[in-house]
mmCIF file of C-alpha atoms in Angstrom:
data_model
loop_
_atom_site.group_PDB
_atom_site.id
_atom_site.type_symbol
_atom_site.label_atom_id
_atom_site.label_comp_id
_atom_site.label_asym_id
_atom_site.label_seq_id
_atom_site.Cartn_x
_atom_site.Cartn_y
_atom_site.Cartn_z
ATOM 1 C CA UNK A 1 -47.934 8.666 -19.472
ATOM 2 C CA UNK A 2 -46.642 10.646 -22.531
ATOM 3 C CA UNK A 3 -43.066 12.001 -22.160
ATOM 4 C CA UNK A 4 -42.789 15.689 -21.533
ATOM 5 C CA UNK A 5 -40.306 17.868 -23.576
ATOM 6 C CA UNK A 6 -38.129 19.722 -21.521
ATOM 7 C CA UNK A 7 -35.772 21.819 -23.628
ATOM 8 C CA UNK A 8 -36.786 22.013 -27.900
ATOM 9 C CA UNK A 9 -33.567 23.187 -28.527
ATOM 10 C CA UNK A 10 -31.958 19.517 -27.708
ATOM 11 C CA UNK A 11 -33.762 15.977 -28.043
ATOM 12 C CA UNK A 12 -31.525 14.782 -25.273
ATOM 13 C CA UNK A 13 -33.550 16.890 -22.974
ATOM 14 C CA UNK A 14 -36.774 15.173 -23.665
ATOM 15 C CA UNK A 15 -38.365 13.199 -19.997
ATOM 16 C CA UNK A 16 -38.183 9.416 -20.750
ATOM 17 C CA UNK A 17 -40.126 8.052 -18.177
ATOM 18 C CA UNK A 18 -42.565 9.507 -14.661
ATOM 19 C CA UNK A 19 -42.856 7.898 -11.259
ATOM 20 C CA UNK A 20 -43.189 8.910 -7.587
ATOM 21 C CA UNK A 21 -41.365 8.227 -4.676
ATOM 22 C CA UNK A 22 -41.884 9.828 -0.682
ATOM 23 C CA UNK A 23 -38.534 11.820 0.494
ATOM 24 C CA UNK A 24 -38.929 13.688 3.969
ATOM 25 C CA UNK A 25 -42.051 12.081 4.102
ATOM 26 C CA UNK A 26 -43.548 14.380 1.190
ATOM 27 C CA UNK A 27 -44.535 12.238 -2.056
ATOM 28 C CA UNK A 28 -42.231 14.005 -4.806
ATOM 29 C CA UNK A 29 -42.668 13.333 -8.955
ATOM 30 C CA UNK A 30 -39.843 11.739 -10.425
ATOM 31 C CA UNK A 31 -39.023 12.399 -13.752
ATOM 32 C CA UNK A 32 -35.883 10.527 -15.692
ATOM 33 C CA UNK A 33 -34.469 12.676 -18.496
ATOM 34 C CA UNK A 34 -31.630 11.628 -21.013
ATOM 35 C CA UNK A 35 -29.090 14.018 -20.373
ATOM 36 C CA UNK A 36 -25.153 13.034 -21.652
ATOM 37 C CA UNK A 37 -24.881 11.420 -25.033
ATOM 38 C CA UNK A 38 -22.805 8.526 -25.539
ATOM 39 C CA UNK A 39 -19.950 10.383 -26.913
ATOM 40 C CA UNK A 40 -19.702 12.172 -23.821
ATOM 41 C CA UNK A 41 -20.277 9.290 -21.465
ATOM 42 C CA UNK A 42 -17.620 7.278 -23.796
ATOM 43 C CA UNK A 43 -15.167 9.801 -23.346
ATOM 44 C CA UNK A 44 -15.605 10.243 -19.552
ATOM 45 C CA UNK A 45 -14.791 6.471 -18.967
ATOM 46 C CA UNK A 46 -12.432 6.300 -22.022
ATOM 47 C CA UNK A 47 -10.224 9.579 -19.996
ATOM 48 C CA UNK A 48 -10.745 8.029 -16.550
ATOM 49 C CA UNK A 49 -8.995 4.476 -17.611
ATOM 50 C CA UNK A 50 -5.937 6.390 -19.451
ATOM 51 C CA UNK A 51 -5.292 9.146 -16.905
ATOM 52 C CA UNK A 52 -5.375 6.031 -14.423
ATOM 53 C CA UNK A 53 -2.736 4.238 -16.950
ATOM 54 C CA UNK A 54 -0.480 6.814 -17.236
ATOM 55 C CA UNK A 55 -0.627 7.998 -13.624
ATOM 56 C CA UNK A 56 0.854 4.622 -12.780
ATOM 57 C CA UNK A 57 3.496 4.832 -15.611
ATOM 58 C CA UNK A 58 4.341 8.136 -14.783
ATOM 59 C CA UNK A 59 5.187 6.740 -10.784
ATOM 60 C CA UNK A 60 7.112 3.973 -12.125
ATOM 61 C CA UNK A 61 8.993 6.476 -14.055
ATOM 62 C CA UNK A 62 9.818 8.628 -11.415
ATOM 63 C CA UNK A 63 9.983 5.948 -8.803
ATOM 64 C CA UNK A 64 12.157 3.368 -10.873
ATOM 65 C CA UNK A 65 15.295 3.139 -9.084
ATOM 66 C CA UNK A 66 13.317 2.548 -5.634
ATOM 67 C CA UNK A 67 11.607 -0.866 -7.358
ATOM 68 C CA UNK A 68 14.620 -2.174 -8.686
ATOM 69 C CA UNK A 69 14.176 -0.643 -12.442
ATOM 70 C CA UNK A 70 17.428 0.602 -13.886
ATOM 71 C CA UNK A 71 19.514 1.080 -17.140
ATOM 72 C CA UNK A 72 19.093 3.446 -20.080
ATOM 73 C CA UNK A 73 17.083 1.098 -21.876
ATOM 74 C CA UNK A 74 14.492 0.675 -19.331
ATOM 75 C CA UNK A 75 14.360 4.480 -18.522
ATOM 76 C CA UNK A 76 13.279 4.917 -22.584
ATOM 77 C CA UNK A 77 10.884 1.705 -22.512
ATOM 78 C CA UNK A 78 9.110 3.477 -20.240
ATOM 79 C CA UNK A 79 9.291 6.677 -21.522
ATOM 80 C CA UNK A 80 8.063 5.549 -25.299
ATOM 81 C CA UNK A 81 5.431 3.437 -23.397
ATOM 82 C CA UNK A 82 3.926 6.773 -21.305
ATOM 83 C CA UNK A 83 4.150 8.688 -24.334
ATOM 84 C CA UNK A 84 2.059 6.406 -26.750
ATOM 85 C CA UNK A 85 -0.448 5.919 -24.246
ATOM 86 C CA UNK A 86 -0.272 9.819 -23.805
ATOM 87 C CA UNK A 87 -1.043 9.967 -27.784
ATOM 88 C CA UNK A 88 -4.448 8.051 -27.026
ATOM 89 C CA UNK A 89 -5.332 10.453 -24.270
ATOM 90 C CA UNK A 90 -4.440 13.197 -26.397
ATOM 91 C CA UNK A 91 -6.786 11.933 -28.905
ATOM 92 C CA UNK A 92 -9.574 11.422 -26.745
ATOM 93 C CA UNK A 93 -9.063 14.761 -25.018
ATOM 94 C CA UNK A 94 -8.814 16.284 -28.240
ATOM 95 C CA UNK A 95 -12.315 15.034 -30.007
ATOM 96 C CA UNK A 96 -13.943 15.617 -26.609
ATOM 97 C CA UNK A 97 -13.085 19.213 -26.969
ATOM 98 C CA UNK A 98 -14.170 19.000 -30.344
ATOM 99 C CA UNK A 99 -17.357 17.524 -29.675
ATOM 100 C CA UNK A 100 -17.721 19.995 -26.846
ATOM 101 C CA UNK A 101 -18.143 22.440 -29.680
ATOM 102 C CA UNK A 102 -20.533 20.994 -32.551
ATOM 103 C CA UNK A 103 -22.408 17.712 -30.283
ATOM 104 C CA UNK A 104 -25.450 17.551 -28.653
ATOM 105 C CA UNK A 105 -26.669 20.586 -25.742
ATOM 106 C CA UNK A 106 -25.238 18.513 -22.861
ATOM 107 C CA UNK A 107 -21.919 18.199 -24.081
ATOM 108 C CA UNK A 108 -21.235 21.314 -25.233
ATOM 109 C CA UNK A 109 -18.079 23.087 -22.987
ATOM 110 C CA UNK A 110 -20.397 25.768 -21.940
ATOM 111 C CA UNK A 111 -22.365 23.367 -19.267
ATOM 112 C CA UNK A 112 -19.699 23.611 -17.554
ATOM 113 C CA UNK A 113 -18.298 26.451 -17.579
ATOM 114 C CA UNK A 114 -18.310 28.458 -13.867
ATOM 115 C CA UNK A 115 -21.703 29.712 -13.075
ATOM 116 C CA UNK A 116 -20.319 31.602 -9.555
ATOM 117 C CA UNK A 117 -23.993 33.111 -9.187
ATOM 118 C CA UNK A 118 -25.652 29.759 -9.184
ATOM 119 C CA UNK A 119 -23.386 28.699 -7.337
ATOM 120 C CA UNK A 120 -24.154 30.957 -4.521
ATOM 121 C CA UNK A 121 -27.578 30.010 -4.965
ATOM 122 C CA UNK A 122 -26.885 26.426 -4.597
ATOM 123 C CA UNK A 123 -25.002 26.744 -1.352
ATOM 124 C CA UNK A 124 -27.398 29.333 -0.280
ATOM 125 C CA UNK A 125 -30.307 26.296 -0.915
ATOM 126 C CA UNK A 126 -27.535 23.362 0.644
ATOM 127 C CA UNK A 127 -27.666 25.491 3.749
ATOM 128 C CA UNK A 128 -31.367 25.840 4.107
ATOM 129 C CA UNK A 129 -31.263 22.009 4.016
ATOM 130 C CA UNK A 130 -32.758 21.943 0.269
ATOM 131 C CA UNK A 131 -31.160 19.730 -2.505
ATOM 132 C CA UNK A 132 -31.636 21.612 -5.268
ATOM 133 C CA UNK A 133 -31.909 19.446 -8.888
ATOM 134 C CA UNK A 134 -29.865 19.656 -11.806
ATOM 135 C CA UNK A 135 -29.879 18.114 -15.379
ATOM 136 C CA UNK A 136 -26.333 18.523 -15.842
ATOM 137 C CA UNK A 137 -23.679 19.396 -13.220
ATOM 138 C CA UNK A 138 -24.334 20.817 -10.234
ATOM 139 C CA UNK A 139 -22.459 24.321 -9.912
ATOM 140 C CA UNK A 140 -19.835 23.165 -7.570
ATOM 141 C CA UNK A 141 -19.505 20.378 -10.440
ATOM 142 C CA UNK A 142 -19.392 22.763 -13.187
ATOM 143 C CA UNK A 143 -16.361 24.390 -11.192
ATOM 144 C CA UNK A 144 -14.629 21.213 -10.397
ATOM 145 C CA UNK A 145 -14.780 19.865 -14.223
ATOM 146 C CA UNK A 146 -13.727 23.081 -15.721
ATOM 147 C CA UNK A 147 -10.513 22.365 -13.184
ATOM 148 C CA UNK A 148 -9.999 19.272 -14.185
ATOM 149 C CA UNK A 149 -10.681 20.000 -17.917
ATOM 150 C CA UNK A 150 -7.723 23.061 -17.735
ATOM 151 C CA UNK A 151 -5.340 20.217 -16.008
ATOM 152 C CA UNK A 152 -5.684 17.829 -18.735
ATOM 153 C CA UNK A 153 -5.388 20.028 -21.645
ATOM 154 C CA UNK A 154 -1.949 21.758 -20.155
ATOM 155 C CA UNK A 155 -0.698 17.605 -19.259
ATOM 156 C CA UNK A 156 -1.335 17.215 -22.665
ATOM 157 C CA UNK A 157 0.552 20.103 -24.400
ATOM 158 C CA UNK A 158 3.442 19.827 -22.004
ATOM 159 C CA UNK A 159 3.412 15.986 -21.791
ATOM 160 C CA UNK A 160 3.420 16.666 -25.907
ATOM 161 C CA UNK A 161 5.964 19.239 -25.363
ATOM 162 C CA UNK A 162 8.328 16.336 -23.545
ATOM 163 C CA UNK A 163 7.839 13.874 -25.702
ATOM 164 C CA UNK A 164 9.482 15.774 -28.369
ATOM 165 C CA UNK A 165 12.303 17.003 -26.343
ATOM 166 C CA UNK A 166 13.236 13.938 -24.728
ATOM 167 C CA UNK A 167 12.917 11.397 -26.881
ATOM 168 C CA UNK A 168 12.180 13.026 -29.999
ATOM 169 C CA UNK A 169 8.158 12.150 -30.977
ATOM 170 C CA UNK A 170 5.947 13.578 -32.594
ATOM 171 C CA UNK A 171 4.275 16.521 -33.153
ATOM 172 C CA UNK A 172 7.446 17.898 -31.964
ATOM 173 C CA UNK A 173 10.096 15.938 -31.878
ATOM 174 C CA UNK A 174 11.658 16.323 -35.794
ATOM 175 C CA UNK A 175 11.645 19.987 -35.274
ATOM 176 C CA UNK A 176 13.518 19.921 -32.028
ATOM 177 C CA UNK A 177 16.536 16.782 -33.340
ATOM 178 C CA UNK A 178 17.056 19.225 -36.408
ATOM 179 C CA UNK A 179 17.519 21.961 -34.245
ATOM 180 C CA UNK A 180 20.367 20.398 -31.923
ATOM 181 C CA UNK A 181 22.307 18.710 -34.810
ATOM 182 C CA UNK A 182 25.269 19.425 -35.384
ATOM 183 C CA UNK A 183 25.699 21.145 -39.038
ATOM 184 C CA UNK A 184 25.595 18.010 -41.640
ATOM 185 C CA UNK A 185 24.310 15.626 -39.473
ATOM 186 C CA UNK A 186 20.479 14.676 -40.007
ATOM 187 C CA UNK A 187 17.987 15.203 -36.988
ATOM 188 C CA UNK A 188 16.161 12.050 -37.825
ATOM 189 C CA UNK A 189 20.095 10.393 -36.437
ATOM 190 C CA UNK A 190 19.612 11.974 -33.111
ATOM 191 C CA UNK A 191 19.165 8.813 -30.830
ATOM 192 C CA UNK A 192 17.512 9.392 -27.039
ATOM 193 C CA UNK A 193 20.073 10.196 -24.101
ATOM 194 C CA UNK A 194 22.914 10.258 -26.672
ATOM 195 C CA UNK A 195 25.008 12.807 -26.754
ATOM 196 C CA UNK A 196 26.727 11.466 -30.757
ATOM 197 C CA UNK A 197 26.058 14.023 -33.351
ATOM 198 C CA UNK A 198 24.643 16.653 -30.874
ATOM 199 C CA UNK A 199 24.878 20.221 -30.744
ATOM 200 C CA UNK A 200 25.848 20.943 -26.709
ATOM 201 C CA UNK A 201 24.771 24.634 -26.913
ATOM 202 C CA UNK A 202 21.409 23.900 -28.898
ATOM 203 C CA UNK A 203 20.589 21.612 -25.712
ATOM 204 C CA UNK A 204 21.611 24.257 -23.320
ATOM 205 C CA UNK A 205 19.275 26.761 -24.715
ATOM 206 C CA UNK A 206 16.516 24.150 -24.748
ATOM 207 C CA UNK A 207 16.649 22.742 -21.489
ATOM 208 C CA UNK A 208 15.201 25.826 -19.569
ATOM 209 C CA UNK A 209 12.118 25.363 -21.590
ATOM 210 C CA UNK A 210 12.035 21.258 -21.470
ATOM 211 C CA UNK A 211 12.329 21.624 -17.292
ATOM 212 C CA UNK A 212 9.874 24.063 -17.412
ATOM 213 C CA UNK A 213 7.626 21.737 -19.127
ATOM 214 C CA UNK A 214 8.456 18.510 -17.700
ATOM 215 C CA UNK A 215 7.890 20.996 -14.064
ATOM 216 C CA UNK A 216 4.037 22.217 -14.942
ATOM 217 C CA UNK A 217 3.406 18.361 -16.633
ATOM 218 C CA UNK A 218 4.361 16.945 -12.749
ATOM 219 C CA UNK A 219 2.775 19.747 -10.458
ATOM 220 C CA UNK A 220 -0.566 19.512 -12.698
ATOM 221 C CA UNK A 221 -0.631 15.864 -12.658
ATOM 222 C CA UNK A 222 0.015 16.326 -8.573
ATOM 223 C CA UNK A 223 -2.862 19.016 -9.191
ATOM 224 C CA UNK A 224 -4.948 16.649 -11.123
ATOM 225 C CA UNK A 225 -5.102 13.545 -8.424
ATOM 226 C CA UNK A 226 -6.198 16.004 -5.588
ATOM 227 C CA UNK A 227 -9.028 17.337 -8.061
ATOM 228 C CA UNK A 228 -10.053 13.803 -8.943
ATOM 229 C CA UNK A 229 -9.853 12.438 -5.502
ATOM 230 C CA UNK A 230 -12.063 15.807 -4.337
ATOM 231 C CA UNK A 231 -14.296 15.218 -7.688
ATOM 232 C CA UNK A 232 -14.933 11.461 -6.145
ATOM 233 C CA UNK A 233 -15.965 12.631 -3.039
ATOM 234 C CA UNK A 234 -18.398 15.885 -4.253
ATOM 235 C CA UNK A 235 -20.114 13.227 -6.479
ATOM 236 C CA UNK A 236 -20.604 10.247 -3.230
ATOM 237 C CA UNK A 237 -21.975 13.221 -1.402
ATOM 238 C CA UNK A 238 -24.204 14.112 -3.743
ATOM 239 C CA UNK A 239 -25.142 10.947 -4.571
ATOM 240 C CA UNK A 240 -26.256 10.160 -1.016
ATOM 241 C CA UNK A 241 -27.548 13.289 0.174
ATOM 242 C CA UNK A 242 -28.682 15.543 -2.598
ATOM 243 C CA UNK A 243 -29.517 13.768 -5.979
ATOM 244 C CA UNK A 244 -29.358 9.708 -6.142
ATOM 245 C CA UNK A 245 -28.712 8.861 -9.656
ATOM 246 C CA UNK A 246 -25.620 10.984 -10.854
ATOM 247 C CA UNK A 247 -23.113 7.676 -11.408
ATOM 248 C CA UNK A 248 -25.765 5.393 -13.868
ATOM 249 C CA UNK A 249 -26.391 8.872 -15.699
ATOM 250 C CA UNK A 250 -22.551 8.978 -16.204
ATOM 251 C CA UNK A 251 -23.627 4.936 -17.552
ATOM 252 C CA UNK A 252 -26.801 5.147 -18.786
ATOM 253 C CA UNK A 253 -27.672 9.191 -19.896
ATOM 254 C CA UNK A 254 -30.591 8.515 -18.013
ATOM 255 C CA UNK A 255 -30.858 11.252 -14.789
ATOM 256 C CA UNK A 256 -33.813 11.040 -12.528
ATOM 257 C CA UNK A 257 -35.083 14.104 -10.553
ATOM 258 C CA UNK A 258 -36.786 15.048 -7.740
ATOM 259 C CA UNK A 259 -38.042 18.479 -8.490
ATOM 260 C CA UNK A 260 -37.380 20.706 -11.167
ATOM 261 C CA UNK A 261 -34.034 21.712 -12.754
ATOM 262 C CA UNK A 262 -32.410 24.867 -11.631
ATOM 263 C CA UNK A 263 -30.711 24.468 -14.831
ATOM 264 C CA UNK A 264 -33.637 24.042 -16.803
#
């Protein structure tokens, strides 16, 4: 059977293969449709392994005197160690949001931006005991990914911001050491958690705005975990009850559906 073209405005939208299978007893055509390009797909897995990383730095971090971890020179191991793995999930944040902009139709940011009309539809059709079909996320999926995407660009700025204020990194951290030297002593001198060659006042004026960071950087991490952990469970549901297939399209970019797509 040929493949059927479902949306000319993006190859990735084009069916790749046709089948049938019974659900409810009614004998329903199954068409499999190549939906998230690899960049996408590569970036989903790519995030998921570095947010894990640095989730369980960040705990060690905070938790370090309760395992045994002490000493100045452990406290900025770990802190250069979070931060360069930061700088990789800054990168891959960043040419995801990149991508979202000039790549393919199903990674563009706008599939998932909030659609609160379908989504009233879609809860509307949940409750009549439909499962509705999508070729990209779901509405309550669109909502729960634009979440998660606002959480891990504002980690990244202020985990950016903290890098530079506390131990002096980049992009930040040259401007802030030349700003707390004392006059005729070179920021590039400036040494972590040392207090030689530092301008007390500069630091006092700062450290409003570094606790301020280092404050939204925890609560939206905090933030980020329940969203994940709620994320997890939407997609198992989904999965199970509504539309088998959504993890190997995450894998694959292949999708299968049941019916057609109320975001075709």
């Amino acid at each position: 059977m040929s493949h059927e073209a479902i949306n000319q405005q993006d190859a990735n939208h084009l069916a790749a293969s046709q089948g049938a299978v019974s659900q409810r007893g009614v004998s329903q055509e199954v068409k499999v449709y190549k939906v998230w390009d690899r960049p996408t797909r590569l970036f989903h897995w790519i995030n998921l392994g570095l947010v894990m990383v640095l989730i369980f730095i960040g705990m060690v971090m905070l938790f370090k005197g309760d395992i045994g971890i002490s000493g100045l020179e452990a406290k900025i191991g770990l802190k250069k160690l979070h931060v360069w793995v930061g700088y990789l999930f800054a990168i891959n944040l960043s040419i995801r949001l990149i991508w979202g902009v000039i790549g393919s139709h199903s990674a563009r940011l706008s599939q998932f931006l909030p659609d609160l009309k379908g989504l009233s539809r879609y809860k509307a059709k949940l409750a009549k005991g439909g499962s509705p079909q999508y070729l990209h996320h779901n509405p309550m999926g669109r909502l729960a990914i634009f979440a998660m995407m606002l959480l891990l660009v504002t980690i990244m700025l202020t985990g950016l911001v903290r890098a530079g204020t506390d131990i002096y990194y980049p992009p930040f951290g040259g401007a802030v050491s030349d700003y707390i030297a004392q006059p005729g002593v070179e920021g590039a001198s400036i040494k972590p958690y040392d207090d030689t060659g530092v301008d007390g006042k500069k630091v006092a004026i700062l450290k409003p705005y570094k606790s301020l960071a280092g404050k939204v950087h925890l609560y939206s991490v905090y933030l980020l975990i329940l969203m994940i952990v709620l994320h997890i469970a939407g997609v198992i549901v989904a999965e199970i009850k509504h539309q088998p297939g959504l993890v190997s399209a995450m894998i694959s970019g292949n999708k299968p559906l049941t019916g057609p797509a109320e975001d075709e």
